[in-house]
Amino acid sequence: MVQLVLKQINSIGESLISLVNGLGDFTLFVSRTIFWTFKPPYRVKLLFDQIYFMGNKSIFIIFLTSVFTGAVFAMQIYLGIKAINPDSFIGPIVTIALAKELAPVLSGLVVAGRCGAAMAAQIGSMKVTEQIDALEVMGINGYQYLAVPRILGAMISMPLLSAIFLLVGYTGAWLIATKVLMIDPTLYTQKISDFMNLGMVVEGLIKAAVFGYLIGVIGTYQGFNVTGGAEGVGKGTNMAVVWGMITVLVIDYFLTTFLAQIL
Amino acid sequence: MSEYSVEFKNVSKKFGESTILHDLNFGIHEGKITTILGFSGAGKTTLMKHILGLVKPTTGEVIVKGTTINELGELPLREFRRNFGMVFQYAALFDFLTSFENVAFPLREFTKLSEKEIQDKVLGLLESVGINREAAYKLPSELSGGMRKRVGLARGLALDPHIMLYDEPTSGLDPITTHMVYDLMKETHLRNISRGFSSIIISHDIHATIKYSDYIVFMEKGRVVEHLDTESFKRSENPVIRRFLEL
């Protein structure tokens, strides 16, 4: 019995130590990337390459996700509250939800899945094939060359993708509301301008930038921490996606609370 | 001026409780090919990382070209590393760049050469290691193991280093390609010797080592067992070395 309890305590202790080690390691990684962000040379081409990869190459999937999110959301709101004459509410509810929550969060989940995984896989495979060591031997800092452009690229791309998500989602909802549910288009847009303000859009864009930063940091951190061979790369990629998505959802709550007070 | 390009003075390295290198005191001769030889786990790779300043010794000094590199700060150390060229075990070419771009990479990063000058230099380097124009524009994944090593060598030479390091340069290669790579390393060494070029090879390939090296440092369990010129090494009576020679 005593042995069993001791084993349990030991196991909890080991988990705690591992958690603290992991947090320390992650904090060190973040501080290093911040340090190297401000150190020359500034690799603008690499940054634009990353913005192109994360932004431009994600547009199609963002388009698909957003148009159907807007359409389905409009339909669901209508079906949910049709007993109380919903024509005046659908526009503002869908658009505010898109601007403040759905656009940044769903864009974040898409980017975490697509780009977070790619970052971890690219950097992880470079690590196991000694390509990062090759950079270091040449005198090039791996964090500066590989992590910084990806983190900044994600931070810049995410608000752009989120804005596209909002516009396309709005269009999808508008089409369903006015062409399928036969809501008066003037009333639809009029009510949106009554209830919405610029602060709501800004809130969504700030969230998107923060999510982009976090997805970038998590994806690159997992890449740099890959050990072993192909199996390690797979594990790192998986961790980047899982932690990226969890972080977006958890941080969203705290950001919403925080931004509600300042905006 | 020291006769050594690299000197280890009382160098020990501990990772946690385990000691990987034990009080090393020796020098690597300038202008010569020196091979660090030993079984797996002898500390060869850790030793190489000390030379590059990737790892700092727990005690002692690592002096490269008269500079104590373990005392250099992060940025001066990165600059100092341009004295080194390195060929990795599996070449470590950047897989998103062609052979040409891999060799051009350090030139674009660290020199102010024009694109025309870079092109001339890169094609010259690739030619010197036997890579033709067609292969120059292929990705590493489209090249054989031997060709990747050659491109790795060309990339290592791009910034005219003073010390060339080879980490298990013939791992995974067939015997014929192994000798081709060693011949190339020797040719490269002789071509650059006039500017005090030193070659350091990390290997456990005893037969190729004896054929191509000027000096051999034999390591076992983090200690230097022997540091001799190749002829003396062949005659060594040390039982560990005899065992290694008889493999």
XYZ file of C-alpha atoms in Angstrom:
510
model
C 0.000 0.000 0.000
C 2.742 2.428 1.073
C 4.707 1.432 -2.024
C 1.712 2.222 -4.229
C 1.251 5.658 -2.657
C 4.969 6.391 -2.998
C 4.824 5.330 -6.644
C 1.913 7.689 -7.252
C 3.704 10.583 -5.513
C 6.807 9.819 -7.532
C 4.817 9.823 -10.738
C 3.147 13.162 -9.896
C 6.552 14.627 -8.994
C 8.068 13.477 -12.273
C 5.165 14.971 -14.229
C 5.535 18.283 -12.381
C 9.277 18.409 -13.004
C 8.708 17.613 -16.660
C 6.050 20.358 -16.879
C 8.336 22.952 -15.252
C 11.218 21.871 -17.510
C 8.998 22.178 -20.575
C 7.758 25.624 -19.535
C 11.314 26.794 -18.867
C 12.452 25.464 -22.215
C 9.549 27.135 -24.010
C 10.172 30.452 -22.212
C 13.837 30.314 -23.220
C 12.832 29.626 -26.811
C 10.410 32.555 -26.841
C 12.975 34.933 -25.353
C 15.579 33.827 -27.895
C 13.221 34.408 -30.808
C 12.338 37.864 -29.453
C 16.038 38.687 -29.057
C 16.846 37.587 -32.624
C 13.851 39.419 -34.081
C 15.545 42.734 -33.358
C 19.081 41.730 -34.343
C 20.276 42.466 -37.887
C 20.433 41.202 -40.568
C 16.701 41.537 -41.181
C 15.692 38.846 -43.638
C 12.816 40.565 -45.420
C 12.722 38.108 -48.324
C 12.320 35.159 -45.966
C 9.515 37.023 -44.197
C 7.683 37.638 -47.473
C 8.182 33.986 -48.464
C 6.475 32.969 -45.235
C 3.649 35.479 -45.655
C 3.123 34.102 -49.152
C 3.112 30.509 -47.898
C 0.877 31.123 -44.884
C -1.317 33.806 -46.366
C -1.700 33.327 -50.078
C -1.518 29.545 -49.989
C -4.190 29.394 -47.252
C -6.719 31.590 -49.048
C -8.596 28.755 -50.769
C -9.182 26.781 -47.579
C -10.108 29.983 -45.699
C -12.541 30.858 -48.496
C -14.242 27.465 -48.314
C -14.407 27.474 -44.512
C -15.706 31.017 -44.258
C -18.369 30.928 -46.972
C -19.987 27.843 -45.469
C -19.562 29.062 -41.882
C -21.417 32.284 -42.746
C -24.121 30.439 -44.692
C -24.721 27.752 -42.074
C -24.628 30.231 -39.221
C -27.244 32.454 -40.896
C -29.461 29.432 -41.526
C -29.100 28.138 -37.953
C -29.893 31.504 -36.394
C -32.966 31.791 -38.594
C -34.167 28.280 -37.701
C -33.383 28.798 -34.017
C -35.312 32.034 -33.543
C -37.813 32.026 -36.383
C -40.676 32.167 -33.858
C -39.726 35.750 -32.910
C -39.403 37.338 -36.361
C -35.630 37.016 -36.829
C -35.226 39.190 -39.952
C -33.810 42.098 -37.971
C -31.364 39.997 -35.945
C -29.706 37.638 -38.380
C -27.411 40.234 -39.993
C -25.992 41.704 -36.771
C -25.728 38.369 -34.937
C -23.891 36.626 -37.761
C -21.621 39.550 -38.604
C -20.698 40.361 -35.007
C -20.012 36.683 -34.301
C -17.897 36.473 -37.446
C -15.928 39.630 -36.700
C -15.253 39.004 -33.020
C -14.996 35.222 -32.796
C -15.531 33.030 -35.811
C -13.136 34.725 -38.227
C -10.095 34.857 -35.916
C -10.731 31.529 -34.186
C -11.570 29.451 -37.261
C -8.756 31.086 -39.259
C -6.515 30.241 -36.303
C -7.586 26.613 -36.330
C -7.052 26.376 -40.099
C -3.614 28.019 -39.890
C -2.622 25.894 -36.868
C -3.538 22.784 -38.816
C -1.971 23.788 -42.084
C 0.944 26.092 -41.270
C 1.769 25.068 -37.680
C 2.203 21.516 -38.923
C 4.295 22.654 -41.889
C 6.587 24.749 -39.649
C 7.205 21.845 -37.263
C 7.758 19.394 -40.120
C 10.118 21.668 -42.089
C 12.239 22.693 -39.107
C 12.076 19.226 -37.551
C 13.341 17.508 -40.676
C 16.084 20.141 -40.984
C 17.074 19.357 -37.421
C 17.297 15.592 -37.820
C 19.300 15.942 -41.041
C 21.787 18.364 -39.392
C 20.762 21.279 -41.621
C 20.297 23.501 -38.558
C 23.793 22.487 -37.377
C 25.058 23.462 -40.832
C 23.529 26.931 -40.389
C 25.117 27.274 -36.946
C 28.537 26.216 -38.228
C 28.271 28.900 -40.918
C 27.640 31.417 -38.143
C 23.926 31.837 -38.863
C 21.551 31.681 -35.935
C 18.886 29.035 -36.509
C 16.279 30.932 -34.484
C 16.849 34.064 -36.512
C 16.893 32.312 -39.870
C 14.119 29.778 -39.361
C 11.904 30.762 -36.444
C 11.688 34.563 -36.674
C 10.395 34.802 -40.294
C 7.804 32.089 -39.605
C 6.569 33.686 -36.388
C 6.362 37.166 -37.910
C 4.865 35.726 -41.100
C 2.098 34.020 -39.120
C 1.525 37.170 -37.081
C 1.082 39.262 -40.242
C -0.832 36.654 -42.284
C -3.412 35.816 -39.647
C -5.158 39.234 -39.482
C -5.238 39.291 -43.309
C -6.760 35.815 -43.452
C -9.167 36.704 -40.677
C -10.289 39.806 -42.612
C -10.831 37.657 -45.717
C -12.750 35.161 -43.569
C -14.975 37.965 -42.289
C -15.700 39.335 -45.774
C -16.362 35.965 -47.382
C -18.339 34.704 -44.370
C -20.399 37.891 -44.446
C -21.085 37.342 -48.149
C -22.112 33.725 -47.545
C -24.497 34.740 -44.779
C -25.884 37.622 -46.879
C -26.577 35.280 -49.816
C -28.431 32.760 -47.637
C -30.318 35.463 -45.751
C -31.430 37.455 -48.784
C -31.714 34.787 -51.513
C -32.832 31.713 -49.562
C -34.513 33.084 -46.446
C -35.854 36.070 -48.416
C -34.893 38.709 -45.845
C -34.972 42.256 -47.169
C -31.341 43.172 -48.123
C -31.748 46.792 -47.010
C -33.043 45.759 -43.602
C -30.215 43.200 -43.327
C -27.433 45.724 -43.907
C -29.216 48.507 -42.023
C -29.398 46.402 -38.865
C -25.723 45.465 -39.142
C -24.716 49.128 -39.194
C -27.015 49.786 -36.221
C -25.389 47.154 -34.014
C -21.815 46.887 -35.240
C -18.846 49.214 -34.806
C -15.235 49.291 -35.954
C -14.017 48.194 -32.506
C -15.542 44.761 -33.076
C -13.557 44.283 -36.277
C -10.397 45.568 -34.583
C -10.977 43.120 -31.714
C -11.091 40.241 -34.186
C -7.942 41.423 -35.962
C -6.019 41.786 -32.692
C -7.052 38.288 -31.722
C -5.949 36.990 -35.120
C -2.497 38.590 -34.755
C -2.063 37.092 -31.275
C -3.173 33.666 -32.524
C -0.751 33.980 -35.439
C 2.109 34.739 -33.052
C 1.227 31.782 -30.831
C 0.811 29.366 -33.748
C 4.189 30.499 -35.098
C 5.942 30.121 -31.756
C 4.407 26.704 -31.062
C 5.064 25.364 -34.582
C 8.702 26.469 -34.622
C 9.298 25.381 -31.011
C 8.037 21.894 -31.805
C 10.274 21.823 -34.893
C 13.381 22.820 -32.950
C 12.623 20.214 -30.285
C 12.296 17.269 -32.629
C 14.487 14.357 -31.606
C 15.163 11.087 -33.383
C 14.331 10.552 -37.025
C 11.147 10.515 -39.069
C 9.108 9.350 -36.087
C 10.252 12.390 -34.109
C 9.277 14.699 -36.979
C 5.806 13.137 -37.071
C 5.427 13.523 -33.324
C 6.563 17.149 -33.421
C 4.159 17.918 -36.262
C 1.290 16.340 -34.367
C 2.166 18.281 -31.192
C 2.326 21.541 -33.163
C -1.209 21.025 -34.486
C -2.701 19.860 -31.177
C -1.082 22.564 -29.047
C -1.695 25.223 -31.683
C -5.414 24.491 -31.744
C -5.766 24.154 -27.970
C -3.876 27.402 -27.451
C -6.109 29.285 -29.912
C -9.236 28.126 -28.091
C -7.930 28.734 -24.574
C -6.292 32.089 -25.255
C -9.448 33.211 -27.058
C -11.333 33.183 -23.771
C -8.734 35.301 -21.960
C -8.306 37.674 -24.887
C -12.062 38.174 -25.138
C -12.213 39.060 -21.441
C -9.232 41.383 -21.731
C -10.291 43.127 -24.951
C -13.827 43.620 -23.683
C -12.350 45.887 -21.018
C -10.114 47.993 -23.232
C -12.092 48.323 -26.493
C 53.185 31.804 -34.382
C 51.947 28.443 -33.130
C 52.550 25.298 -35.179
C 49.006 24.291 -34.268
C 45.781 25.470 -35.836
C 43.802 24.073 -32.893
C 45.031 23.516 -29.352
C 43.320 21.844 -26.425
C 44.652 22.904 -23.032
C 43.401 20.956 -19.990
C 40.004 20.552 -21.639
C 37.385 18.551 -19.766
C 33.696 18.381 -20.517
C 30.939 17.152 -18.255
C 27.296 16.672 -19.103
C 25.545 16.359 -15.766
C 27.406 13.704 -13.800
C 29.130 12.044 -16.746
C 32.498 13.231 -17.995
C 32.723 13.064 -21.783
C 36.194 14.555 -22.248
C 39.003 14.075 -19.718
C 41.744 16.676 -19.423
C 42.727 16.871 -23.093
C 46.091 18.411 -23.934
C 47.136 18.291 -27.542
C 47.399 20.362 -30.705
C 46.300 19.838 -34.291
C 49.096 20.721 -36.714
C 48.531 23.554 -39.126
C 48.667 22.622 -42.791
C 48.199 18.920 -42.105
C 45.435 16.346 -42.373
C 44.625 15.096 -38.888
C 42.132 12.370 -38.192
C 40.387 11.995 -34.851
C 39.882 8.271 -34.624
C 38.048 6.124 -32.135
C 35.194 3.767 -31.432
C 31.625 5.037 -31.086
C 31.159 6.971 -27.851
C 34.845 7.925 -27.631
C 33.992 11.637 -27.552
C 34.980 12.485 -31.151
C 31.849 14.459 -31.981
C 31.964 16.362 -28.677
C 35.583 17.211 -29.448
C 34.582 18.520 -32.874
C 31.821 20.639 -31.337
C 34.439 22.184 -29.025
C 36.569 23.128 -32.027
C 33.568 24.854 -33.613
C 32.604 26.554 -30.364
C 29.199 24.848 -30.413
C 29.978 23.443 -26.965
C 32.043 25.122 -24.271
C 34.451 23.091 -22.132
C 33.680 22.671 -18.429
C 37.339 23.443 -17.742
C 40.289 24.375 -19.931
C 40.793 26.278 -23.156
C 40.219 25.585 -26.835
C 42.503 27.783 -28.903
C 41.841 28.073 -32.624
C 44.215 30.105 -34.775
C 45.476 31.836 -31.627
C 41.992 32.762 -30.345
C 40.576 31.179 -27.215
C 37.161 30.479 -28.649
C 35.479 29.412 -25.427
C 35.954 32.986 -24.212
C 34.258 34.574 -27.229
C 30.753 36.005 -26.897
C 27.886 34.754 -29.073
C 28.233 37.281 -31.906
C 32.059 37.290 -32.219
C 31.948 33.489 -32.077
C 29.494 33.355 -34.974
C 31.807 35.609 -36.956
C 34.814 33.493 -35.979
C 33.116 30.352 -37.282
C 33.633 31.642 -40.813
C 37.185 30.310 -40.382
C 35.682 26.836 -40.597
C 34.263 24.810 -43.401
C 32.438 21.642 -42.561
C 31.268 18.543 -44.344
C 28.591 16.720 -42.382
C 28.056 12.986 -42.091
C 25.146 13.048 -44.531
C 26.175 16.345 -46.187
C 23.358 18.340 -44.482
C 22.583 20.207 -47.687
C 19.586 22.525 -47.440
C 16.916 20.404 -49.063
C 14.923 23.381 -50.369
C 17.909 24.701 -52.373
C 19.630 23.341 -55.477
C 23.306 22.342 -55.350
C 24.196 25.721 -56.855
C 22.127 27.620 -54.299
C 23.556 25.556 -51.453
C 27.092 26.582 -52.405
C 26.013 30.154 -53.093
C 24.252 30.367 -49.719
C 27.255 31.364 -47.539
C 28.498 33.733 -50.252
C 25.137 35.519 -50.383
C 24.969 35.646 -46.593
C 28.463 36.855 -45.829
C 30.008 38.533 -48.847
C 29.218 41.515 -50.993
C 30.005 39.693 -54.228
C 27.809 40.443 -57.231
C 25.537 37.701 -58.579
C 27.916 37.293 -61.536
C 30.902 36.831 -59.216
C 28.917 34.402 -57.074
C 27.913 32.415 -60.136
C 31.519 32.176 -61.332
C 32.797 31.179 -57.905
C 30.057 28.600 -57.283
C 30.408 26.959 -60.669
C 34.195 26.900 -60.202
C 33.856 25.260 -56.791
C 31.348 22.722 -58.058
C 33.603 21.911 -60.987
C 36.574 21.457 -58.652
C 34.669 18.755 -56.769
C 33.462 17.085 -59.959
C 29.879 18.351 -60.116
C 28.775 19.224 -63.640
C 26.407 22.026 -64.717
C 23.415 19.719 -64.970
C 23.803 18.440 -61.410
C 24.433 21.988 -60.191
C 20.791 22.856 -60.699
C 19.367 19.728 -59.092
C 17.942 19.475 -55.596
C 19.863 17.377 -53.039
C 17.125 14.738 -53.170
C 17.971 14.177 -56.841
C 21.666 13.506 -56.144
C 23.477 10.342 -55.065
C 25.145 10.133 -51.628
C 28.592 10.697 -53.121
C 27.440 13.731 -55.111
C 25.808 15.243 -52.032
C 29.124 14.911 -50.178
C 30.884 16.691 -53.035
C 28.388 19.531 -52.993
C 28.777 19.665 -49.189
C 32.530 19.982 -49.664
C 32.077 22.772 -52.224
C 29.743 24.604 -49.820
C 32.259 24.180 -46.993
C 34.979 25.720 -49.168
C 32.888 28.667 -50.366
C 34.198 31.177 -47.827
C 37.837 30.052 -48.168
C 38.045 28.602 -44.649
C 41.303 28.005 -42.808
C 40.149 24.798 -41.186
C 38.043 22.150 -42.864
C 36.207 19.667 -40.676
C 34.803 16.396 -41.939
C 32.382 14.476 -39.727
C 32.403 10.804 -40.761
C 32.650 11.930 -44.407
C 32.256 8.494 -45.933
C 29.388 7.126 -43.856
C 26.923 5.233 -45.992
C 29.106 5.271 -49.114
C 30.302 2.239 -51.064
C 34.087 1.478 -51.025
C 34.759 3.037 -54.447
C 32.921 6.257 -53.646
C 34.617 6.290 -50.225
C 38.028 6.409 -51.889
C 36.832 9.004 -54.384
C 35.692 11.225 -51.506
C 39.000 10.753 -49.653
C 40.944 11.535 -52.845
C 38.889 14.679 -53.239
C 39.548 15.686 -49.634
C 43.268 15.166 -50.154
C 43.244 17.151 -53.424
C 41.321 19.958 -51.728
C 43.816 20.000 -48.897
C 46.817 20.152 -51.216
C 45.194 22.878 -53.338
C 44.718 25.103 -50.290
C 47.793 24.189 -48.266
C 49.697 27.319 -49.276
C 47.384 29.439 -47.117
C 47.862 27.297 -43.994
C 44.792 25.153 -44.600
C 44.223 22.369 -42.056
C 41.906 19.388 -42.454
C 40.396 17.601 -39.478
C 38.570 14.350 -40.109
C 36.357 12.612 -37.566
C 36.253 8.961 -38.493
C 36.346 5.354 -37.427
C 37.487 4.170 -40.846
C 40.982 3.033 -39.880
C 42.198 1.922 -43.320
C 41.284 5.105 -45.207
C 42.612 7.153 -42.297
C 46.040 5.578 -42.480
C 46.184 6.106 -46.225
C 45.207 9.780 -46.255
C 46.154 11.362 -42.895
C 49.346 13.045 -41.752
C 48.497 12.733 -38.057
C 46.130 10.544 -36.075
C 44.589 11.335 -32.696
C 43.211 8.147 -31.211
C 40.514 8.614 -28.578
C 38.929 6.208 -26.180
C 36.347 6.999 -23.478
C 36.990 10.725 -23.701
C 40.750 10.488 -23.471
C 43.468 10.853 -26.081
C 45.224 7.506 -26.114
C 47.762 8.412 -28.817
C 48.567 11.432 -30.964
C 51.105 10.412 -33.561
C 52.100 10.870 -37.148
C 50.621 8.123 -39.325
C 53.814 6.065 -39.664
C 54.378 6.004 -35.902
C 50.711 5.216 -35.379
C 50.990 2.127 -37.573
C 53.839 0.897 -35.371
C 52.152 1.736 -32.070
C 52.363 -0.988 -29.455
C 49.338 0.307 -27.575
C 47.017 -2.732 -27.212
C 43.834 -0.700 -27.883
C 45.308 0.659 -31.105
C 46.618 -2.748 -32.116
C 43.100 -4.087 -31.647
C 41.712 -1.254 -33.765
C 44.351 -1.811 -36.472
C 43.551 -5.467 -36.675
C 39.837 -4.876 -37.348
